[in-house]
Amino acid sequence: MKKLIKYWQIFWHMRRLHAMRMLEYRADFIFWLLISFMWTIFNFFFFAAIVNVTGVIAGWSTAEMYLLMAVFTILDSFIWSFFYNNMLQYTNDVFNGEFNKVLLKPIDSQFWLMTQNNNYANLLRFATGVGMLFWALRELELQPSILDFGLFLLLLSFSALFIYAVWFIISTLSFWVDKLDNINEIVPNVRRSFQVPHQVYTGIASTLFTVILPLGLVSSLPSEILLGRVSSWSTIFYFMTFTLITVLISRWFFNLSIKKYSGIAN
Amino acid sequence: MWNKWKTLYTRYFINAIEYRSELIVWFLLSVIPTLILILVWQSIFNSQGNIQGYGLGEIIQYYLLVIFIGELTASHFENWWVRMIREGKIDLFFTRPFSLQQTIFIGDLSRKTVYALLTLPLFAAIWWAMSQVWVIQPFNLSAAVLLGFVVCLAISYAIYFFMGLIIVFMGFWLEGAQSLEHFKWIIVTLLSGSFIPVTFLPDWLKNLVNLLPFKYMYAVPIGLLQGKTTISITELIYPLSFIVCLWIIAQILWRLALKRYTSAGG
């Protein structure tokens, strides 16, 4: 319990530090806030243009697609707020031989790697996602029960955890490959796989994106909970189990990889 | 003069080869979102054979050509050069027998050559694989169409390059000038027809796209190959004038920047 409190305090201490840094570079913050917001609007517009062609994508109506986009946007804000900067710092430290400073800290290395950085410029993205979510629910005349909403939040957390674990495994490959600066761009570039309903995937693509690496389920499953049309409870169970296994693998792979690490003193 | 350019080209060519794995990863990462987009269109076309004059095969062809044009013409040098300017590391370009602008151009050209050599076989393989799954009609090629397509490629590259150059030169004034790159991508993606064929856009945006010269980057060259557009020599005066305007802006910024630039050491 004492350890948990310590980690909790460290987590918030780092958030405070980054909030102070953000206030120091206010113009920079506002600029990035604007850019992040522009990309969010662009993403909505992008799919609105496609949905408007026929009014439906893989059985999802326009309003349902907006709800899916809202869930995606909420997840996307996590990706850019927490995952991206931390993974970038992680791989840079490995490639530059400066990872010693992480290993020598008297806290869990993986915890530190995940919490040392964050970016507040995506707050507007998050707010837009939440706003769109409630707008879409109203548009669809849906009133999810507390249980549905709880399950939605649980699945959303699992989705974020899944993205994190996959990304962490990919970043940990930096111990094994020669300098590959764009290793951190892999997950951001496959984000579109969970920007669309999982019913879009058929044949081999379905096996790949919903079974082997179920990225296609990341936004779709939480959205389906809110829409009250869960396609299959076994799929949800599969996704949650898969996520937990991926997290365990990421942990195991990290512990294996740090044994391989050698770096100059810093 | 020619020998100097050749030497510079060779130097950057060798430098680009060093990062060949990264270039291949970049290519694959740019392909994945488009492939997912194709799956989205497939699900749309499941219910209809033809939408606004486009069949699924033509849409797939459209997006493959978007990848092709993007790989050959899109520039990504802003980040690096803005950082060089902000860190005061461009002093040596004032004493070299070629300007900073020429260096950026040759560097980008040689990188693009390596990129094309590495990725064009991969692109051909993807095209072949796609044509095994979907019916993709062959192009209606004639010398005039081919010439028009090549001219549009040159226009596309010039617009990308000069927009990039203007962003680089903004680095003399703005701390986070590299973030302006995002504006470039949003503008080009929205107004060039690279994310969706222009015919599917809402009317107000369609009018805007037709008014601005960015359509010559993707929509027009693809339309030429697909036999949906024709182009006359007089029509090209408009995008060429736009490129001249971008060039003039870049020159003005460069002259003003030279008066402003200071650095210690170098």
PDB file of N, CA, C and O in Angstrom, chain A residues 47-72:
ATOM      1  N   PHE A  47     -13.911  11.571 -42.234  1.00  0.00           N
ATOM      2  CA  PHE A  47     -14.865  10.460 -42.267  1.00  0.00           C
ATOM      3  C   PHE A  47     -16.278  10.928 -42.601  1.00  0.00           C
ATOM      4  O   PHE A  47     -17.045  10.173 -43.205  1.00  0.00           O
ATOM      5  N   ALA A  48     -16.566  12.189 -42.238  1.00  0.00           N
ATOM      6  CA  ALA A  48     -17.886  12.723 -42.606  1.00  0.00           C
ATOM      7  C   ALA A  48     -18.014  12.722 -44.129  1.00  0.00           C
ATOM      8  O   ALA A  48     -19.064  12.351 -44.674  1.00  0.00           O
ATOM      9  N   ALA A  49     -16.924  13.103 -44.806  1.00  0.00           N
ATOM     10  CA  ALA A  49     -16.949  13.150 -46.271  1.00  0.00           C
ATOM     11  C   ALA A  49     -17.190  11.756 -46.850  1.00  0.00           C
ATOM     12  O   ALA A  49     -17.943  11.599 -47.814  1.00  0.00           O
ATOM     13  N   ILE A  50     -16.580  10.740 -46.242  1.00  0.00           N
ATOM     14  CA  ILE A  50     -16.747   9.371 -46.757  1.00  0.00           C
ATOM     15  C   ILE A  50     -18.147   8.831 -46.430  1.00  0.00           C
ATOM     16  O   ILE A  50     -18.814   8.254 -47.277  1.00  0.00           O
ATOM     17  N   VAL A  51     -18.585   9.064 -45.176  1.00  0.00           N
ATOM     18  CA  VAL A  51     -19.902   8.551 -44.776  1.00  0.00           C
ATOM     19  C   VAL A  51     -21.003   9.194 -45.614  1.00  0.00           C
ATOM     20  O   VAL A  51     -21.968   8.531 -46.000  1.00  0.00           O
ATOM     21  N   ASN A  52     -20.809  10.483 -45.924  1.00  0.00           N
ATOM     22  CA  ASN A  52     -21.860  11.186 -46.666  1.00  0.00           C
ATOM     23  C   ASN A  52     -22.060  10.655 -48.080  1.00  0.00           C
ATOM     24  O   ASN A  52     -23.079  10.943 -48.710  1.00  0.00           O
ATOM     25  N   VAL A  53     -21.097   9.885 -48.571  1.00  0.00           N
ATOM     26  CA  VAL A  53     -21.229   9.331 -49.923  1.00  0.00           C
ATOM     27  C   VAL A  53     -22.464   8.428 -49.999  1.00  0.00           C
ATOM     28  O   VAL A  53     -23.265   8.518 -50.924  1.00  0.00           O
ATOM     29  N   THR A  54     -22.621   7.549 -48.991  1.00  0.00           N
ATOM     30  CA  THR A  54     -23.790   6.651 -49.024  1.00  0.00           C
ATOM     31  C   THR A  54     -24.619   6.713 -47.740  1.00  0.00           C
ATOM     32  O   THR A  54     -25.683   6.123 -47.664  1.00  0.00           O
ATOM     33  N   GLY A  55     -24.093   7.407 -46.725  1.00  0.00           N
ATOM     34  CA  GLY A  55     -24.828   7.518 -45.458  1.00  0.00           C
ATOM     35  C   GLY A  55     -24.608   6.344 -44.523  1.00  0.00           C
ATOM     36  O   GLY A  55     -25.134   6.324 -43.417  1.00  0.00           O
ATOM     37  N   VAL A  56     -23.803   5.379 -44.950  1.00  0.00           N
ATOM     38  CA  VAL A  56     -23.566   4.211 -44.091  1.00  0.00           C
ATOM     39  C   VAL A  56     -22.220   3.561 -44.444  1.00  0.00           C
ATOM     40  O   VAL A  56     -21.821   3.521 -45.600  1.00  0.00           O
ATOM     41  N   ILE A  57     -21.491   3.128 -43.390  1.00  0.00           N
ATOM     42  CA  ILE A  57     -20.244   2.384 -43.607  1.00  0.00           C
ATOM     43  C   ILE A  57     -20.345   1.078 -42.828  1.00  0.00           C
ATOM     44  O   ILE A  57     -20.467   1.104 -41.597  1.00  0.00           O
ATOM     45  N   ALA A  58     -20.288  -0.015 -43.515  1.00  0.00           N
ATOM     46  CA  ALA A  58     -20.328  -1.357 -42.905  1.00  0.00           C
ATOM     47  C   ALA A  58     -21.462  -1.481 -41.883  1.00  0.00           C
ATOM     48  O   ALA A  58     -21.284  -2.042 -40.798  1.00  0.00           O
ATOM     49  N   GLY A  59     -22.595  -0.914 -42.219  1.00  0.00           N
ATOM     50  CA  GLY A  59     -23.763  -1.019 -41.342  1.00  0.00           C
ATOM     51  C   GLY A  59     -23.826   0.049 -40.266  1.00  0.00           C
ATOM     52  O   GLY A  59     -24.759   0.058 -39.454  1.00  0.00           O
ATOM     53  N   TRP A  60     -22.875   0.946 -40.234  1.00  0.00           N
ATOM     54  CA  TRP A  60     -22.876   2.028 -39.235  1.00  0.00           C
ATOM     55  C   TRP A  60     -23.407   3.297 -39.907  1.00  0.00           C
ATOM     56  O   TRP A  60     -22.842   3.749 -40.903  1.00  0.00           O
ATOM     57  N   SER A  61     -24.440   3.878 -39.294  1.00  0.00           N
ATOM     58  CA  SER A  61     -25.014   5.102 -39.864  1.00  0.00           C
ATOM     59  C   SER A  61     -24.098   6.294 -39.579  1.00  0.00           C
ATOM     60  O   SER A  61     -23.114   6.165 -38.846  1.00  0.00           O
ATOM     61  N   THR A  62     -24.452   7.441 -40.135  1.00  0.00           N
ATOM     62  CA  THR A  62     -23.618   8.640 -39.948  1.00  0.00           C
ATOM     63  C   THR A  62     -23.431   8.964 -38.459  1.00  0.00           C
ATOM     64  O   THR A  62     -22.309   9.159 -38.000  1.00  0.00           O
ATOM     65  N   ALA A  63     -24.546   9.004 -37.706  1.00  0.00           N
ATOM     66  CA  ALA A  63     -24.447   9.347 -36.282  1.00  0.00           C
ATOM     67  C   ALA A  63     -23.638   8.296 -35.514  1.00  0.00           C
ATOM     68  O   ALA A  63     -22.868   8.622 -34.609  1.00  0.00           O
ATOM     69  N   GLU A  64     -23.819   7.032 -35.889  1.00  0.00           N
ATOM     70  CA  GLU A  64     -23.053   5.956 -35.230  1.00  0.00           C
ATOM     71  C   GLU A  64     -21.557   6.089 -35.543  1.00  0.00           C
ATOM     72  O   GLU A  64     -20.712   5.834 -34.692  1.00  0.00           O
ATOM     73  N   MET A  65     -21.275   6.506 -36.788  1.00  0.00           N
ATOM     74  CA  MET A  65     -19.868   6.725 -37.155  1.00  0.00           C
ATOM     75  C   MET A  65     -19.263   7.880 -36.346  1.00  0.00           C
ATOM     76  O   MET A  65     -18.098   7.837 -35.960  1.00  0.00           O
ATOM     77  N   TYR A  66     -20.089   8.911 -36.088  1.00  0.00           N
ATOM     78  CA  TYR A  66     -19.602  10.025 -35.264  1.00  0.00           C
ATOM     79  C   TYR A  66     -19.293   9.544 -33.842  1.00  0.00           C
ATOM     80  O   TYR A  66     -18.328   9.992 -33.226  1.00  0.00           O
ATOM     81  N   LEU A  67     -20.135   8.643 -33.354  1.00  0.00           N
ATOM     82  CA  LEU A  67     -19.896   8.109 -32.008  1.00  0.00           C
ATOM     83  C   LEU A  67     -18.572   7.326 -31.989  1.00  0.00           C
ATOM     84  O   LEU A  67     -17.754   7.482 -31.081  1.00  0.00           O
ATOM     85  N   LEU A  68     -18.380   6.520 -33.029  1.00  0.00           N
ATOM     86  CA  LEU A  68     -17.119   5.771 -33.143  1.00  0.00           C
ATOM     87  C   LEU A  68     -15.929   6.730 -33.225  1.00  0.00           C
ATOM     88  O   LEU A  68     -14.900   6.523 -32.567  1.00  0.00           O
ATOM     89  N   MET A  69     -16.094   7.785 -34.007  1.00  0.00           N
ATOM     90  CA  MET A  69     -15.015   8.774 -34.150  1.00  0.00           C
ATOM     91  C   MET A  69     -14.740   9.467 -32.815  1.00  0.00           C
ATOM     92  O   MET A  69     -13.598   9.806 -32.504  1.00  0.00           O
ATOM     93  N   ALA A  70     -15.808   9.683 -32.036  1.00  0.00           N
ATOM     94  CA  ALA A  70     -15.641  10.313 -30.724  1.00  0.00           C
ATOM     95  C   ALA A  70     -14.819   9.409 -29.809  1.00  0.00           C
ATOM     96  O   ALA A  70     -13.892   9.875 -29.129  1.00  0.00           O
ATOM     97  N   VAL A  71     -15.151   8.115 -29.815  1.00  0.00           N
ATOM     98  CA  VAL A  71     -14.389   7.158 -28.985  1.00  0.00           C
ATOM     99  C   VAL A  71     -12.943   7.125 -29.446  1.00  0.00           C
ATOM    100  O   VAL A  71     -12.010   7.152 -28.633  1.00  0.00           O
ATOM    101  N   PHE A  72     -12.753   7.105 -30.758  1.00  0.00           N
ATOM    102  CA  PHE A  72     -11.393   7.115 -31.306  1.00  0.00           C
ATOM    103  C   PHE A  72     -10.647   8.376 -30.850  1.00  0.00           C
ATOM    104  O   PHE A  72      -9.474   8.313 -30.460  1.00  0.00           O
TER     105      PHE A  72
END
